[in-house]
mmCIF file of C-alpha atoms in Angstrom:
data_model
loop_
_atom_site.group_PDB
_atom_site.id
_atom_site.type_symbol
_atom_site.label_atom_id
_atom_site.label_comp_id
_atom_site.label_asym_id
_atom_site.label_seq_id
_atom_site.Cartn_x
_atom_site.Cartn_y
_atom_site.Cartn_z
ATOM 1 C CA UNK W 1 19.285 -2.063 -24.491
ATOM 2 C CA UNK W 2 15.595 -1.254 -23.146
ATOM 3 C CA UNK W 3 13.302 -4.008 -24.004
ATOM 4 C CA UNK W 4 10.190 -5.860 -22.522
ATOM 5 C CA UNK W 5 10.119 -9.533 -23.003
ATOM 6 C CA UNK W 6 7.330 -11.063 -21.862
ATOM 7 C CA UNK W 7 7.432 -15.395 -21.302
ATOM 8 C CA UNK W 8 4.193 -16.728 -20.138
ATOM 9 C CA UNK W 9 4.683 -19.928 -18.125
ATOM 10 C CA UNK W 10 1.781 -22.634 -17.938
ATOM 11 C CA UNK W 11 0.753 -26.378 -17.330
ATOM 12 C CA UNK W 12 2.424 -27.314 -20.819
ATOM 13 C CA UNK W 13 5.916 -25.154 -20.161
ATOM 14 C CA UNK W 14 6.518 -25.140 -16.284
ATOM 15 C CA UNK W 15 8.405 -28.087 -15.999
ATOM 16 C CA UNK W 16 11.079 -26.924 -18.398
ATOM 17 C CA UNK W 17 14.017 -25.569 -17.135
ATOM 18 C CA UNK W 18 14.685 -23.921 -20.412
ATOM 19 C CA UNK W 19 11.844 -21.371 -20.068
ATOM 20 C CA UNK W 20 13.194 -19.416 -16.961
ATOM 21 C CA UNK W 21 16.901 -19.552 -18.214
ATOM 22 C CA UNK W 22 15.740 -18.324 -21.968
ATOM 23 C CA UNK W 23 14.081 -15.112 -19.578
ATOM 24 C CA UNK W 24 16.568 -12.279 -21.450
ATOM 25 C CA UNK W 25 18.912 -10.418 -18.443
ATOM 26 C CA UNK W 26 21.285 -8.046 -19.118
ATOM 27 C CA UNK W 27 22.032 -4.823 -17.061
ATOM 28 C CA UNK W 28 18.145 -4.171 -16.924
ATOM 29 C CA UNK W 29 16.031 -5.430 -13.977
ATOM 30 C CA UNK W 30 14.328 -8.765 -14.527
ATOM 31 C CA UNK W 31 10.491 -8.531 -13.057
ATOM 32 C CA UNK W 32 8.620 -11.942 -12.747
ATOM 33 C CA UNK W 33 4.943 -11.236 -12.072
ATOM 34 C CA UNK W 34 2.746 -14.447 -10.802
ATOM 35 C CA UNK W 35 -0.615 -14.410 -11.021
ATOM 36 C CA UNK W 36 -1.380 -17.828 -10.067
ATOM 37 C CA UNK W 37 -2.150 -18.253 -6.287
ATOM 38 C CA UNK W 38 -1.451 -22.447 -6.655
ATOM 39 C CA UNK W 39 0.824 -23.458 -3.280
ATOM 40 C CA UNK W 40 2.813 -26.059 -5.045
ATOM 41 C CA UNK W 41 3.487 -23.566 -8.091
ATOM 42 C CA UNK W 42 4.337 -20.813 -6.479
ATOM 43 C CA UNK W 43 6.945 -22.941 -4.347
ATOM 44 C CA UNK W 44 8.668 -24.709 -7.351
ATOM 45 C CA UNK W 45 8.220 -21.198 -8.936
ATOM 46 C CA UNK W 46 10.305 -19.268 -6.157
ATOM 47 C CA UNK W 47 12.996 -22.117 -6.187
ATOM 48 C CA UNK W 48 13.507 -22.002 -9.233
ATOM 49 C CA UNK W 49 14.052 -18.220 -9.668
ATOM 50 C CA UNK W 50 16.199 -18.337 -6.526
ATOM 51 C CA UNK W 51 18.245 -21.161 -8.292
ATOM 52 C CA UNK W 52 19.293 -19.069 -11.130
ATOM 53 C CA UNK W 53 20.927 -16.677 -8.525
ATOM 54 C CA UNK W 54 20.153 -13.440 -10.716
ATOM 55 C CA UNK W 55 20.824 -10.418 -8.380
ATOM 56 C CA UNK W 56 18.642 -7.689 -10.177
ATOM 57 C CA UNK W 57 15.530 -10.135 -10.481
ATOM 58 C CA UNK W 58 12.121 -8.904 -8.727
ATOM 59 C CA UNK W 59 9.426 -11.220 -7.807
ATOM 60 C CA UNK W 60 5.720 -9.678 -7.622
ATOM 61 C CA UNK W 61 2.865 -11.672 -6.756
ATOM 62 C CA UNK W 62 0.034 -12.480 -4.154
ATOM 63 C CA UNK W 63 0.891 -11.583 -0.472
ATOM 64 C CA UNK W 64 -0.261 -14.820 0.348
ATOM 65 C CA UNK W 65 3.340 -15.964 -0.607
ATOM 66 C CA UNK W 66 4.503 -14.912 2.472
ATOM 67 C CA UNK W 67 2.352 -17.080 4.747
ATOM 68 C CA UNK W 68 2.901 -20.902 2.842
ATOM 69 C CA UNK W 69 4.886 -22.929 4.568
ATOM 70 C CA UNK W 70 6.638 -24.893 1.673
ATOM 71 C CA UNK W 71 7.958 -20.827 0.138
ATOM 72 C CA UNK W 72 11.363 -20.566 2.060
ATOM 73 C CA UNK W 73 11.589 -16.665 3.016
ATOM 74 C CA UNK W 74 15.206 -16.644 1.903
ATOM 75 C CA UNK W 75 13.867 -17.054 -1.889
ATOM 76 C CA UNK W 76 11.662 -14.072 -1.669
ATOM 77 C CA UNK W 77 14.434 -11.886 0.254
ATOM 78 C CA UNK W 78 16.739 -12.275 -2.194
ATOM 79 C CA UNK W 79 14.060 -12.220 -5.119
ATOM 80 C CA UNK W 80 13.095 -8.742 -3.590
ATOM 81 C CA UNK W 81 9.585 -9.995 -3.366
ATOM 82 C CA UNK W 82 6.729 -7.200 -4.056
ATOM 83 C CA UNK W 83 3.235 -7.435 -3.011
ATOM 84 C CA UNK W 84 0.258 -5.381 -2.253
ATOM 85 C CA UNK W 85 -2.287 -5.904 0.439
ATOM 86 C CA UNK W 86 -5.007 -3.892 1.882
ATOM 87 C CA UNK W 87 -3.607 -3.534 5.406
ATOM 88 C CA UNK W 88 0.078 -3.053 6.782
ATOM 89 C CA UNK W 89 1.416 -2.415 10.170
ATOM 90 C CA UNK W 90 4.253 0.027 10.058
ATOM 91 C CA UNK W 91 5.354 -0.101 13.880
ATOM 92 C CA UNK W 92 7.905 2.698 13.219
ATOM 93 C CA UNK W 93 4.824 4.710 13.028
ATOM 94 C CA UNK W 94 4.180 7.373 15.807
ATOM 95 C CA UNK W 95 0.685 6.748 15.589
ATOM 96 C CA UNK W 96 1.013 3.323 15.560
ATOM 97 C CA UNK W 97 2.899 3.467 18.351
ATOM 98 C CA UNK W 98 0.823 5.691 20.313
ATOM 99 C CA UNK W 99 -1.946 3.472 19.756
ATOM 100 C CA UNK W 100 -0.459 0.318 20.953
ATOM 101 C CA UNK W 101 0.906 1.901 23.450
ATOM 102 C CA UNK W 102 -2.032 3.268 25.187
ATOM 103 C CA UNK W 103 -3.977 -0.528 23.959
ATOM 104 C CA UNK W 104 -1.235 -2.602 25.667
ATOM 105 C CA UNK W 105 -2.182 0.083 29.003
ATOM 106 C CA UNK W 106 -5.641 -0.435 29.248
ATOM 107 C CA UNK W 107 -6.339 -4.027 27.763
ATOM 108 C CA UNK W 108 -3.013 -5.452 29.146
ATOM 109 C CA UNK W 109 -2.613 -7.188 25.887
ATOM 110 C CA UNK W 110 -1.366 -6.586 21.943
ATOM 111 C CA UNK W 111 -3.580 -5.137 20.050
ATOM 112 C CA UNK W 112 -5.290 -7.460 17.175
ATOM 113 C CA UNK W 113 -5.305 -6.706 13.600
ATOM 114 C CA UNK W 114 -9.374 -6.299 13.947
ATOM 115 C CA UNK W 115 -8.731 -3.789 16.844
ATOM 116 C CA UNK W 116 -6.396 -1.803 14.751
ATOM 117 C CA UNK W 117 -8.550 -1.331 12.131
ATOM 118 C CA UNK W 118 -11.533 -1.074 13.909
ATOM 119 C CA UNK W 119 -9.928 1.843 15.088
ATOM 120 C CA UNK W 120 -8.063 3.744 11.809
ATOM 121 C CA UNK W 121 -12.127 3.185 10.556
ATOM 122 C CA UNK W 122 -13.597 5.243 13.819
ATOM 123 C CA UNK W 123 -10.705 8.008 13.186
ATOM 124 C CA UNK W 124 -10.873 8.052 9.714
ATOM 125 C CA UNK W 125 -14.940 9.005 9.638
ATOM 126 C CA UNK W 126 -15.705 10.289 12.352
ATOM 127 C CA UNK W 127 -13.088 13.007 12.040
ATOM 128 C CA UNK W 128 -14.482 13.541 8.688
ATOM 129 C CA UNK W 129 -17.584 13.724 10.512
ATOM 130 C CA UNK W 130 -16.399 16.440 13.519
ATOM 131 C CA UNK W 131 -14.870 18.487 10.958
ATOM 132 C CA UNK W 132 -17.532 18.124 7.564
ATOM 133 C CA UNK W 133 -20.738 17.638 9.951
ATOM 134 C CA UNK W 134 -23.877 15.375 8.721
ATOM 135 C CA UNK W 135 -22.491 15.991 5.016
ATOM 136 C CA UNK W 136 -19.273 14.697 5.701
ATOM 137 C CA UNK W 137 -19.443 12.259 2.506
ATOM 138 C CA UNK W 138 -18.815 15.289 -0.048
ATOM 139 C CA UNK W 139 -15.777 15.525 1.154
ATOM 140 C CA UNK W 140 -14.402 11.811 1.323
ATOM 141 C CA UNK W 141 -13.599 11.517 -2.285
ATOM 142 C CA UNK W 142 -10.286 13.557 -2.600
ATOM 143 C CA UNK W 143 -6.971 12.607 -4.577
ATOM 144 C CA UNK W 144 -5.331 13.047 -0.762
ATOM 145 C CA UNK W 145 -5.270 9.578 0.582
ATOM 146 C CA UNK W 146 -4.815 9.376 4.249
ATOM 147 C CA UNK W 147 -2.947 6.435 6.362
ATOM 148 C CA UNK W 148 -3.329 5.505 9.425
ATOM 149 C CA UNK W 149 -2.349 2.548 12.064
ATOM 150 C CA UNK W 150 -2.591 -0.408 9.405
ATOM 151 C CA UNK W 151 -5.040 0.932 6.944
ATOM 152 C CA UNK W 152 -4.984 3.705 4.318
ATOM 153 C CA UNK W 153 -8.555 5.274 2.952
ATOM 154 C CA UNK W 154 -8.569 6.741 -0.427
ATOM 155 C CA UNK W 155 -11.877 6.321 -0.967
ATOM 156 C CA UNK W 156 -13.718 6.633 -4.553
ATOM 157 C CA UNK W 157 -17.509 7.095 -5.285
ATOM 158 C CA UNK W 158 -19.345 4.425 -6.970
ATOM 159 C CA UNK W 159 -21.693 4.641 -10.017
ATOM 160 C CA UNK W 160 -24.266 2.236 -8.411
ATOM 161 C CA UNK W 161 -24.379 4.346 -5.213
ATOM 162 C CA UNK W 162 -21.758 4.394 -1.789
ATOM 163 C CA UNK W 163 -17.603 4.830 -1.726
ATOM 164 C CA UNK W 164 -15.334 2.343 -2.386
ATOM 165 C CA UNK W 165 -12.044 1.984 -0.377
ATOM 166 C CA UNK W 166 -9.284 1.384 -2.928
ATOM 167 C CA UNK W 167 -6.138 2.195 -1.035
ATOM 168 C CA UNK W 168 -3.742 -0.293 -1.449
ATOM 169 C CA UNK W 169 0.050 -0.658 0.098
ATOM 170 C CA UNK W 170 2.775 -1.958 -1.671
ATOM 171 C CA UNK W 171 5.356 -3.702 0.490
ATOM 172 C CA UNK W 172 8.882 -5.338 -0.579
ATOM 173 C CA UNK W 173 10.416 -7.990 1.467
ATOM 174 C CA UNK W 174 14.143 -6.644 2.848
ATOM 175 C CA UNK W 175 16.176 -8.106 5.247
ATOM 176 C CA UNK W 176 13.164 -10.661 5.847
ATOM 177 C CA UNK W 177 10.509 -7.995 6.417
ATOM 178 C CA UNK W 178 7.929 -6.573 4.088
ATOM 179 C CA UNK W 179 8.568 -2.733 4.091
ATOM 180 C CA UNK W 180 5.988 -0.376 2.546
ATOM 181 C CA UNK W 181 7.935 1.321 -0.518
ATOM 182 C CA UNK W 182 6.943 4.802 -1.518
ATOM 183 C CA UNK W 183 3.400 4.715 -3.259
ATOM 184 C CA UNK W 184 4.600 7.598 -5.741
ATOM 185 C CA UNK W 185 7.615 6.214 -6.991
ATOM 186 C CA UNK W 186 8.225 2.365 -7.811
ATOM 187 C CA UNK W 187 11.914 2.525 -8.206
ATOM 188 C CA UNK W 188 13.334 -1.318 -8.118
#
């Protein structure tokens, strides 16, 4: 059947084994989202799930996940773990490539995350600025957003005065990599 069960784990409940194993699975997808951002929590959490060796169970949380040392990465790759950050570095990416590329030429080095976006930023306006002139803000609202070498501008006026950046990628771990999955269809 279609159904949404919804099992809130906390302080008083997380111990108990009984909690994740009552979680209802049949031929549906199973989606665990964790919003706590606790090291030893999410570890015990991620065993746990892992332990219960459900194959069509998706684990969404913070992308911090990926960097603590006591999360094993073979839990989230076979919890097909979902996150979304502000930046991501798709290296398949001709851009990308081009970019690093012609870095790697004239530093003689890899290009840092900072340099990266330092330079999707400089594209991003002042292309809207070649093309739009001094006015170029009218036209950086739009429901278009653009990506570039690790960061994506959709950018939204604010009440209070200035845009607001609120582009975000969302990235599944496969085969031990986060891939970006398609923004316009979430299809676990």
């Amino acid at each position: 059947g279609s159904y949404l069960d919804e099992v809130e784990l906390n302080e008083s409940n997380f111990g108990s084994r009984g909690v994740l194993s009552s979680i209802k699975r049949d031929s549906n997808k199973t989606v665990v989202v964790s919003l706590v951002d606790n090291q030893a929590i999410l570890s015990d959490l991620t065993r746990r799930l892992y332990t219960l060796r459900d194959t069509s169970m998706y684990l969404i949380g913070s992308s911090r996940l990926t960097q603590m040392e006591t999360v094993e990465l073979d839990y989230l790759n076979r919890l097909k773990f979902i996150t979304t950050d502000v930046l991501y570095t798709n290296y398949s990416d001709t851009l990308t490539q081009n970019f690093t590329l012609a870095y790697r030429d004239r530093f003689k080095a890899e290009p840092s995350q900072t340099a990266m976006q330092g330079y999707d930023v400089g594209l991003y306006f002042l292309e809207k600025l070649w093309k739009q002139g001094i006015f170029f803000t009218a036209s950086l609202e739009t429901n278009n957003p653009e990506v570039k070498t690790i960061s994506g501008f959709k950018m939204t006026k604010q009440n209070q005065g200035g845009f607001e950046n609120e582009y975000l990628f969302v990235t599944r771990m496969r085969e031990y990599k986060m891939t970006q999955m398609d923004n316009t269809n979430w299809i676990f």
